[in-house]
Amino acid sequence: MPAVSEIKFKQIARTIESRIRDGVYPPNTKLPPHRVLAEELQTTPVTVAKAYKLLSEQNQVESFVGRGTFVCGESRLSSVIQSSDDEDVYNFSILQPCLSHHLPALQNAIRQSASQLTSQLIGYAENSGHERHRQTGIRWASEYGLEPGTTHNTLLTSGAQNALAVLVESLTKPGDTIAVETLTYPGILAIASLKRRHVVGVQMDEHGMIPEHLQQSIEQHHPKLVITVPSHQNPTGITMPEERRIQIADIIRQHHIWLVEDDIYGFLNEKPIPAICNWLPEQGFHVTSLSKAICPALRCGFIKAPSSQVATVSAHIRTDIWLSSPLNFIIAEELIHSGQAFELAERQRLLAAERQAIAKQYLPETTTPGQGYHLWLPLPSGWQQERFAMEAQNHRILVSSGSYFDTQQSCNHIRLSLTAIHSGKKFREGMEKLNQLLHADPATVLSYQTNPF
Ligand SMILES: Cc1ncc(COP(=O)(O)O)c(C=O)c1O
């Protein structure tokens, strides 16, 4: 028979669970401290702590040292990526290209591609899509440092997020560990949380994941899979130089584990840097998409997989979505084969570099090294990242709190997207407002707070 306290903590967990379900504790809210809930439910703080631990193992809540326990939910991802297109809002939150620059080219490509529709192209396709569209993916990725794949090992997905989810599902099981950069793209954390994989953060320096730390992490936590974003890393902006890429590949090779290289920002490098997967033909999965270079609406993603894994990954894609819409790949094919896609990507690269230079005039304390779409900004003392993001929103400025990216909950930063705002004038205005808020006394600003989340 189970001990009485064992039954009690499970009962408490069920009570909290039903409060989460009924909206008493909405997603992302902080749960009451152990002592407070223990008093209310007439139990001990230890029993509440055990209930929180159980719910944390079930991915319903998340605990952070020194900050408390929070309710999980998909809304975590939606609050980091705020896509408001309200004219009055300064959107420094969403990481996307400056889309107004791409509209005429896209309208033209859609017109051109309409005439290419055939009954074969609008039907179901074998594997993850039509061969000619896989050819398109090979052409795109090889332009930015990937050794060309074949139409056999190049697979089509609905964007990079879909590719990451499919690969996590194909290469790991619930309960397995995935190693990522300590600060990482929240979409990876959301997949791991939803699919019940553990995440371990690998320390970074100015060149990205540190090889010695990766080695230690592998020996200590035995991850099945390492996921890295080697170019213009989200959120730090760090780009791994070639030498570091070779070192990371060596470690992966020695340990017989998988690597997923999410190279969605590779096109932002001034000169192509060879992909890590070039040194890992048997263990590396290269992921990219057209979302950042052309537009997110295309939802065109590409995986280059080791030949031995093509059947497994294809089966997962087929099970999830059957195949990514060939209509979108027809448009992508038109843009890539005409060469326009590369011109558009280059324009965005130049715009990002220009915006980085402007942002550094307003925010000289930024430490972001790169030339990419975003900045990783340390907050001045007195400001706490979530409070800052909330207060900025009260001022109609959208930024992303560092907490969404942090596997160790130790940073105090915000991430700023520099290319979502179309007009240069509005961008400068937003920077000016942001600068004022950053240099305001938090105590004074917070006392005027009118609109908490
Ligand atoms: C590192 C990284 N990977 C993947 C994605 C998702 O890309 P997609 O729109 O192609 O799904 C993003 C989007 O912000 C990202 O920053």
XYZ file of C-alpha atoms and ligand atoms in Angstrom:
469
model
C 0.000 0.000 0.000
C 1.361 3.477 -0.826
C 2.372 5.690 2.124
C -0.147 8.348 3.179
C 2.142 11.291 2.209
C 2.606 9.745 -1.244
C -1.142 9.741 -1.814
C -1.364 13.292 -0.442
C 1.166 14.858 -2.853
C -0.541 13.215 -5.825
C -3.895 14.617 -4.621
C -2.348 18.078 -4.312
C -0.876 17.716 -7.828
C -4.348 16.827 -9.156
C -5.854 19.896 -7.438
C -3.233 22.164 -9.029
C -3.729 20.426 -12.371
C -7.470 21.090 -12.310
C -6.829 24.731 -11.367
C -4.508 25.008 -14.402
C -7.179 23.408 -16.597
C -9.920 25.704 -15.261
C -7.809 28.793 -15.852
C -7.395 29.615 -12.140
C -3.657 29.446 -12.839
C -3.322 30.565 -16.496
C -0.267 29.706 -18.669
C 2.962 31.422 -17.614
C 1.642 32.553 -14.201
C 3.680 31.974 -11.102
C 2.247 29.371 -8.741
C 1.902 30.270 -5.056
C 4.963 29.662 -2.864
C 5.025 26.214 -1.177
C 4.178 27.626 2.243
C 1.187 29.645 1.000
C -0.375 26.756 -0.903
C 0.376 24.375 1.969
C -1.596 26.602 4.354
C -4.493 26.860 1.934
C -4.649 23.123 1.247
C -3.843 22.157 4.828
C -0.708 20.254 4.111
C 3.049 20.738 4.483
C 5.375 22.792 2.223
C 7.313 19.557 1.520
C 4.178 17.906 0.138
C 3.497 20.926 -2.108
C 7.135 20.823 -3.286
C 6.682 17.132 -4.206
C 3.473 17.966 -6.091
C 5.247 20.727 -8.040
C 8.074 18.305 -8.848
C 5.598 15.746 -10.176
C 3.887 18.370 -12.345
C 7.276 19.558 -13.552
C 8.168 15.998 -14.641
C 4.887 15.976 -16.549
C 5.873 19.270 -18.223
C 2.852 21.071 -16.790
C 4.884 23.518 -14.727
C 8.461 24.767 -14.823
C 10.591 25.670 -11.781
C 13.422 28.220 -11.808
C 15.893 28.569 -8.975
C 15.223 31.813 -7.103
C 12.139 32.687 -9.175
C 9.556 30.071 -8.344
C 7.343 27.693 -10.301
C 5.415 28.760 -13.397
C 2.608 27.184 -15.426
C 3.819 26.005 -18.849
C 1.825 26.451 -22.027
C 2.076 27.045 -25.735
C 1.567 30.693 -24.955
C 5.214 30.784 -23.819
C 6.205 30.638 -27.471
C 3.508 33.056 -28.520
C 4.645 35.614 -25.957
C 8.243 35.528 -27.168
C 7.205 35.921 -30.782
C 4.721 38.748 -30.854
C 3.607 39.375 -34.410
C 1.465 42.469 -33.862
C 1.183 44.518 -37.053
C -0.563 47.360 -35.232
C 0.762 50.546 -36.868
C 1.264 52.199 -33.471
C 3.462 49.442 -32.123
C 7.270 49.301 -32.404
C 7.775 45.592 -33.019
C 11.284 44.584 -31.947
C 10.011 41.142 -31.030
C 9.436 39.072 -34.153
C 12.458 37.870 -36.146
C 11.489 38.243 -39.756
C 12.790 39.952 -42.873
C 11.628 43.423 -43.809
C 8.736 42.058 -45.853
C 7.637 45.176 -47.720
C 10.893 44.855 -49.724
C 9.823 41.417 -50.944
C 6.206 41.952 -51.856
C 6.575 42.813 -55.584
C 8.997 39.903 -56.192
C 6.666 37.512 -54.416
C 3.586 38.723 -56.283
C 5.479 38.265 -59.541
C 6.716 34.777 -58.600
C 3.167 33.706 -57.720
C 1.922 34.928 -61.116
C 4.752 33.145 -62.937
C 4.349 29.926 -61.007
C 0.598 29.737 -61.668
C 1.354 28.961 -65.308
C 3.589 26.066 -64.257
C 0.898 24.096 -62.448
C 0.443 20.623 -63.835
C -1.926 17.935 -62.668
C 1.090 16.014 -61.432
C 2.230 18.925 -59.262
C -1.151 19.391 -57.618
C -1.476 15.752 -56.651
C 0.168 13.742 -53.885
C 3.909 13.225 -54.215
C 6.266 10.433 -53.263
C 8.521 10.812 -50.237
C 8.464 14.311 -48.782
C 7.777 16.083 -52.079
C 8.570 16.353 -55.745
C 12.105 15.711 -56.917
C 12.397 19.098 -58.635
C 11.510 20.833 -55.348
C 14.160 18.876 -53.493
C 16.543 20.065 -56.202
C 15.502 23.595 -55.256
C 16.481 22.926 -51.633
C 19.884 21.595 -52.707
C 20.505 24.739 -54.743
C 19.491 27.016 -51.833
C 21.480 25.352 -49.051
C 24.614 24.754 -51.110
C 24.843 28.486 -51.823
C 25.416 29.073 -48.093
C 28.078 26.536 -47.173
C 26.439 23.093 -47.276
C 27.996 20.427 -49.467
C 25.228 19.653 -51.971
C 22.931 16.823 -51.005
C 21.159 14.526 -53.416
C 17.476 14.377 -54.204
C 17.486 11.180 -52.117
C 18.774 12.730 -48.891
C 17.160 16.183 -49.204
C 13.719 16.249 -47.614
C 11.020 18.911 -47.677
C 9.259 20.256 -44.580
C 6.867 23.043 -43.700
C 9.553 25.406 -42.461
C 12.461 24.844 -40.080
C 10.245 24.496 -36.993
C 8.525 21.501 -38.576
C 11.950 20.090 -39.519
C 13.198 20.418 -35.920
C 10.070 18.775 -34.491
C 10.289 15.916 -37.006
C 13.983 15.347 -36.230
C 13.480 15.378 -32.449
C 10.687 12.851 -32.897
C 12.758 10.676 -35.290
C 16.036 10.686 -33.350
C 15.000 10.617 -29.690
C 12.416 9.100 -27.352
C 10.476 10.677 -24.460
C 12.825 10.974 -21.470
C 15.956 11.309 -23.667
C 18.244 14.311 -23.302
C 18.995 16.899 -25.992
C 22.001 19.225 -25.658
C 21.567 22.804 -26.886
C 23.371 26.121 -26.443
C 22.629 27.490 -22.915
C 20.794 30.346 -24.598
C 18.746 28.994 -27.446
C 15.811 29.442 -29.810
C 12.572 29.000 -27.799
C 11.049 26.873 -30.565
C 13.583 24.151 -29.684
C 12.691 24.395 -25.984
C 8.977 24.250 -26.822
C 9.445 21.053 -28.877
C 11.458 19.440 -26.079
C 8.895 20.405 -23.452
C 5.886 19.236 -25.465
C 7.548 15.982 -26.498
C 8.925 15.365 -23.013
C 12.623 15.437 -23.819
C 15.085 16.825 -21.255
C 17.247 19.727 -22.282
C 20.794 20.380 -21.139
C 22.508 23.688 -21.899
C 26.098 23.756 -23.198
C 28.110 26.874 -22.285
C 29.066 29.256 -25.080
C 31.842 31.757 -25.657
C 32.209 34.341 -28.407
C 32.595 31.509 -30.951
C 29.527 29.526 -29.901
C 29.237 26.177 -28.125
C 32.474 25.476 -26.218
C 33.942 22.096 -27.270
C 35.198 21.177 -23.759
C 31.757 21.903 -22.303
C 30.066 19.884 -25.014
C 32.415 16.986 -24.223
C 31.635 17.264 -20.473
C 27.920 17.533 -21.119
C 27.967 14.407 -23.275
C 29.912 12.461 -20.634
C 27.659 13.647 -17.818
C 24.174 13.745 -19.390
C 24.462 11.298 -22.320
C 22.357 13.315 -24.802
C 21.178 11.414 -27.892
C 21.117 14.596 -29.917
C 22.866 17.977 -30.016
C 21.060 20.909 -31.649
C 23.039 24.002 -32.587
C 22.352 27.233 -34.474
C 25.822 28.029 -35.823
C 25.194 31.298 -37.689
C 23.779 34.472 -36.100
C 22.600 32.337 -33.241
C 19.193 33.097 -31.803
C 19.334 34.938 -29.377
C 23.048 35.817 -28.936
C 23.887 36.653 -32.562
C 27.104 34.591 -32.305
C 28.494 32.926 -35.454
C 30.705 29.848 -35.105
C 33.925 30.143 -37.126
C 35.066 27.219 -39.264
C 37.646 25.971 -36.772
C 35.052 25.682 -33.992
C 32.693 23.883 -36.364
C 35.369 21.278 -37.055
C 35.949 20.791 -33.309
C 32.221 20.324 -32.632
C 31.985 17.821 -35.506
C 34.953 15.854 -34.085
C 33.269 15.502 -30.695
C 29.948 14.419 -32.203
C 31.778 11.844 -34.325
C 33.684 10.396 -31.367
C 30.521 9.952 -29.320
C 28.290 8.381 -31.983
C 25.414 10.773 -31.339
C 23.319 12.912 -33.697
C 23.757 16.571 -34.573
C 21.030 18.864 -35.888
C 22.484 22.017 -37.410
C 19.770 24.658 -37.692
C 21.300 26.992 -40.269
C 18.309 29.201 -40.941
C 20.453 32.358 -40.640
C 23.391 31.046 -42.720
C 22.502 33.365 -45.620
C 23.401 36.346 -43.398
C 27.111 35.477 -43.427
C 29.098 37.800 -45.640
C 30.964 34.795 -47.035
C 29.632 31.231 -46.736
C 31.054 29.287 -43.781
C 31.178 25.505 -44.303
C 28.344 23.696 -42.512
C 29.240 21.466 -39.542
C 27.352 18.695 -41.343
C 30.008 18.729 -44.076
C 32.234 16.897 -41.562
C 29.435 14.617 -40.354
C 27.939 12.829 -43.359
C 26.812 9.908 -41.181
C 25.556 11.800 -38.124
C 24.608 15.346 -39.109
C 21.187 16.674 -40.127
C 21.252 20.098 -41.765
C 18.091 22.202 -41.476
C 17.249 25.411 -43.262
C 14.233 27.284 -44.571
C 13.213 30.300 -46.620
C 11.363 32.010 -43.740
C 14.097 34.427 -42.754
C 15.567 35.140 -46.177
C 12.348 35.387 -48.216
C 9.219 35.220 -46.041
C 7.748 33.052 -43.283
C 4.504 32.533 -45.238
C 6.265 30.284 -47.765
C 6.759 27.620 -45.048
C 9.457 25.969 -47.185
C 11.981 24.009 -45.126
C 14.754 21.590 -46.106
C 16.548 18.793 -44.273
C 19.728 17.167 -45.571
C 19.886 13.847 -43.732
C 22.484 11.056 -43.574
C 21.433 8.542 -46.233
C 20.923 5.838 -43.593
C 18.240 7.968 -41.878
C 16.243 9.119 -44.901
C 13.589 6.403 -44.619
C 12.980 7.054 -40.899
C 12.745 10.828 -41.223
C 10.558 10.567 -44.353
C 8.196 8.264 -42.477
C 7.848 10.839 -39.707
C 7.158 13.652 -42.182
C 4.584 11.512 -43.952
C 2.889 10.605 -40.685
C 2.754 14.207 -39.481
C 1.706 16.115 -42.611
C 1.961 13.683 -45.537
C 3.844 16.320 -47.494
C 4.522 20.023 -47.389
C 2.384 21.999 -49.810
C 3.938 21.681 -53.307
C 2.205 24.959 -54.220
C 4.596 26.820 -51.909
C 7.589 24.976 -53.322
C 6.523 25.950 -56.859
C 6.840 29.600 -55.801
C 10.160 28.898 -54.076
C 11.431 27.130 -57.187
C 10.541 30.130 -59.316
C 12.403 32.498 -56.965
C 15.462 30.270 -56.576
C 15.925 29.209 -60.172
C 15.528 32.775 -61.437
C 18.222 33.832 -58.934
C 15.862 36.354 -57.331
C 15.794 34.550 -53.984
C 19.535 35.152 -53.587
C 19.159 38.838 -54.452
C 16.361 39.237 -51.906
C 18.430 37.460 -49.253
C 21.395 39.735 -49.987
C 19.188 42.815 -49.658
C 18.039 41.660 -46.243
C 21.639 40.997 -45.217
C 22.592 44.551 -46.125
C 19.543 45.982 -44.383
C 20.328 43.983 -41.230
C 23.909 45.321 -41.242
C 22.599 48.875 -41.650
C 20.079 48.433 -38.801
C 22.801 46.937 -36.574
C 24.917 50.045 -37.120
C 21.984 52.356 -36.257
C 21.021 50.290 -33.209
C 24.570 50.477 -31.878
C 24.347 54.292 -31.931
C 21.296 54.174 -29.661
C 22.302 51.159 -27.574
C 26.105 51.227 -27.264
C 25.997 48.707 -24.389
C 24.976 45.878 -26.733
C 27.399 42.986 -26.898
C 26.034 41.345 -30.046
C 28.974 40.730 -32.364
C 27.157 39.891 -35.551
C 25.426 41.556 -38.428
C 22.243 39.567 -38.214
C 18.584 40.279 -37.626
C 18.759 40.705 -33.861
C 20.525 42.145 -30.841
C 21.041 40.556 -27.439
C 20.983 43.390 -24.986
C 22.089 43.218 -21.333
C 19.767 45.276 -19.136
C 21.093 48.053 -16.923
C 21.064 47.258 -13.204
C 17.675 47.779 -11.610
C 15.782 46.393 -14.586
C 14.635 42.786 -14.523
C 14.055 41.264 -17.988
C 10.382 40.304 -17.652
C 9.461 43.578 -15.940
C 11.279 45.465 -18.688
C 9.451 43.591 -21.468
C 6.157 44.303 -19.711
C 6.930 47.979 -19.196
C 8.117 48.325 -22.807
C 4.801 46.898 -23.928
C 3.020 49.552 -21.879
C 4.996 52.002 -24.018
C 3.912 50.158 -27.199
C 7.370 48.668 -27.724
C 7.485 44.891 -28.178
C 10.689 43.140 -27.087
C 11.420 39.534 -26.055
C 12.478 38.818 -22.482
C 15.702 36.811 -22.177
C 13.962 34.268 -19.954
C 12.370 32.592 -22.975
C 15.780 31.634 -24.381
C 17.572 30.657 -21.222
C 18.054 27.003 -20.213
C 19.669 28.108 -16.945
C 17.557 31.133 -16.039
C 20.621 33.196 -15.260
C 20.591 35.998 -17.861
C 19.060 39.448 -17.607
C 18.722 40.431 -21.259
C 16.208 41.264 -23.929
C 16.343 40.206 -27.561
C 15.584 42.850 -30.140
C 14.625 42.092 -33.701
C 15.935 44.810 -36.000
C 14.241 44.066 -39.304
C 10.538 43.604 -38.526
C 9.876 47.361 -38.619
C 9.659 48.420 -42.256
C 10.364 52.137 -42.192
C 13.809 53.426 -41.266
C 12.207 56.487 -39.642
C 9.961 54.406 -37.410
C 12.900 52.154 -36.548
C 14.922 55.159 -35.296
C 11.927 56.456 -33.321
C 11.508 53.056 -31.668
C 15.229 52.923 -30.844
C 15.017 56.374 -29.277
C 12.057 55.344 -27.102
C 13.781 52.133 -26.114
C 16.912 54.030 -25.163
C 14.866 56.385 -22.964
C 13.164 53.513 -21.186
C 16.463 51.693 -20.637
C 17.938 54.755 -19.009
C 14.878 55.630 -16.935
C 14.881 54.816 -13.251
C 12.916 51.534 -13.038
C 11.375 52.486 -9.698
C 9.855 55.661 -11.163
C 8.680 53.999 -14.365
C 7.116 51.051 -12.577
C 5.158 53.351 -10.283
C 3.289 54.590 -13.390
C 2.536 51.094 -14.583
C -1.056 50.955 -15.798
C -1.414 47.862 -17.867
C 0.178 44.747 -16.374
C -0.252 41.500 -18.344
C 16.882 29.373 -34.984
C 15.529 29.245 -35.599
N 15.149 28.068 -36.116
C 13.937 27.902 -36.667
C 13.021 28.938 -36.717
C 11.664 28.699 -37.330
O 11.701 28.904 -38.707
P 10.521 28.551 -39.722
O 9.687 29.784 -39.893
O 11.196 28.166 -40.987
O 9.731 27.426 -39.143
C 13.367 30.185 -36.179
C 12.412 31.291 -36.171
O 12.570 32.281 -35.472
C 14.663 30.342 -35.611
O 15.078 31.504 -35.092
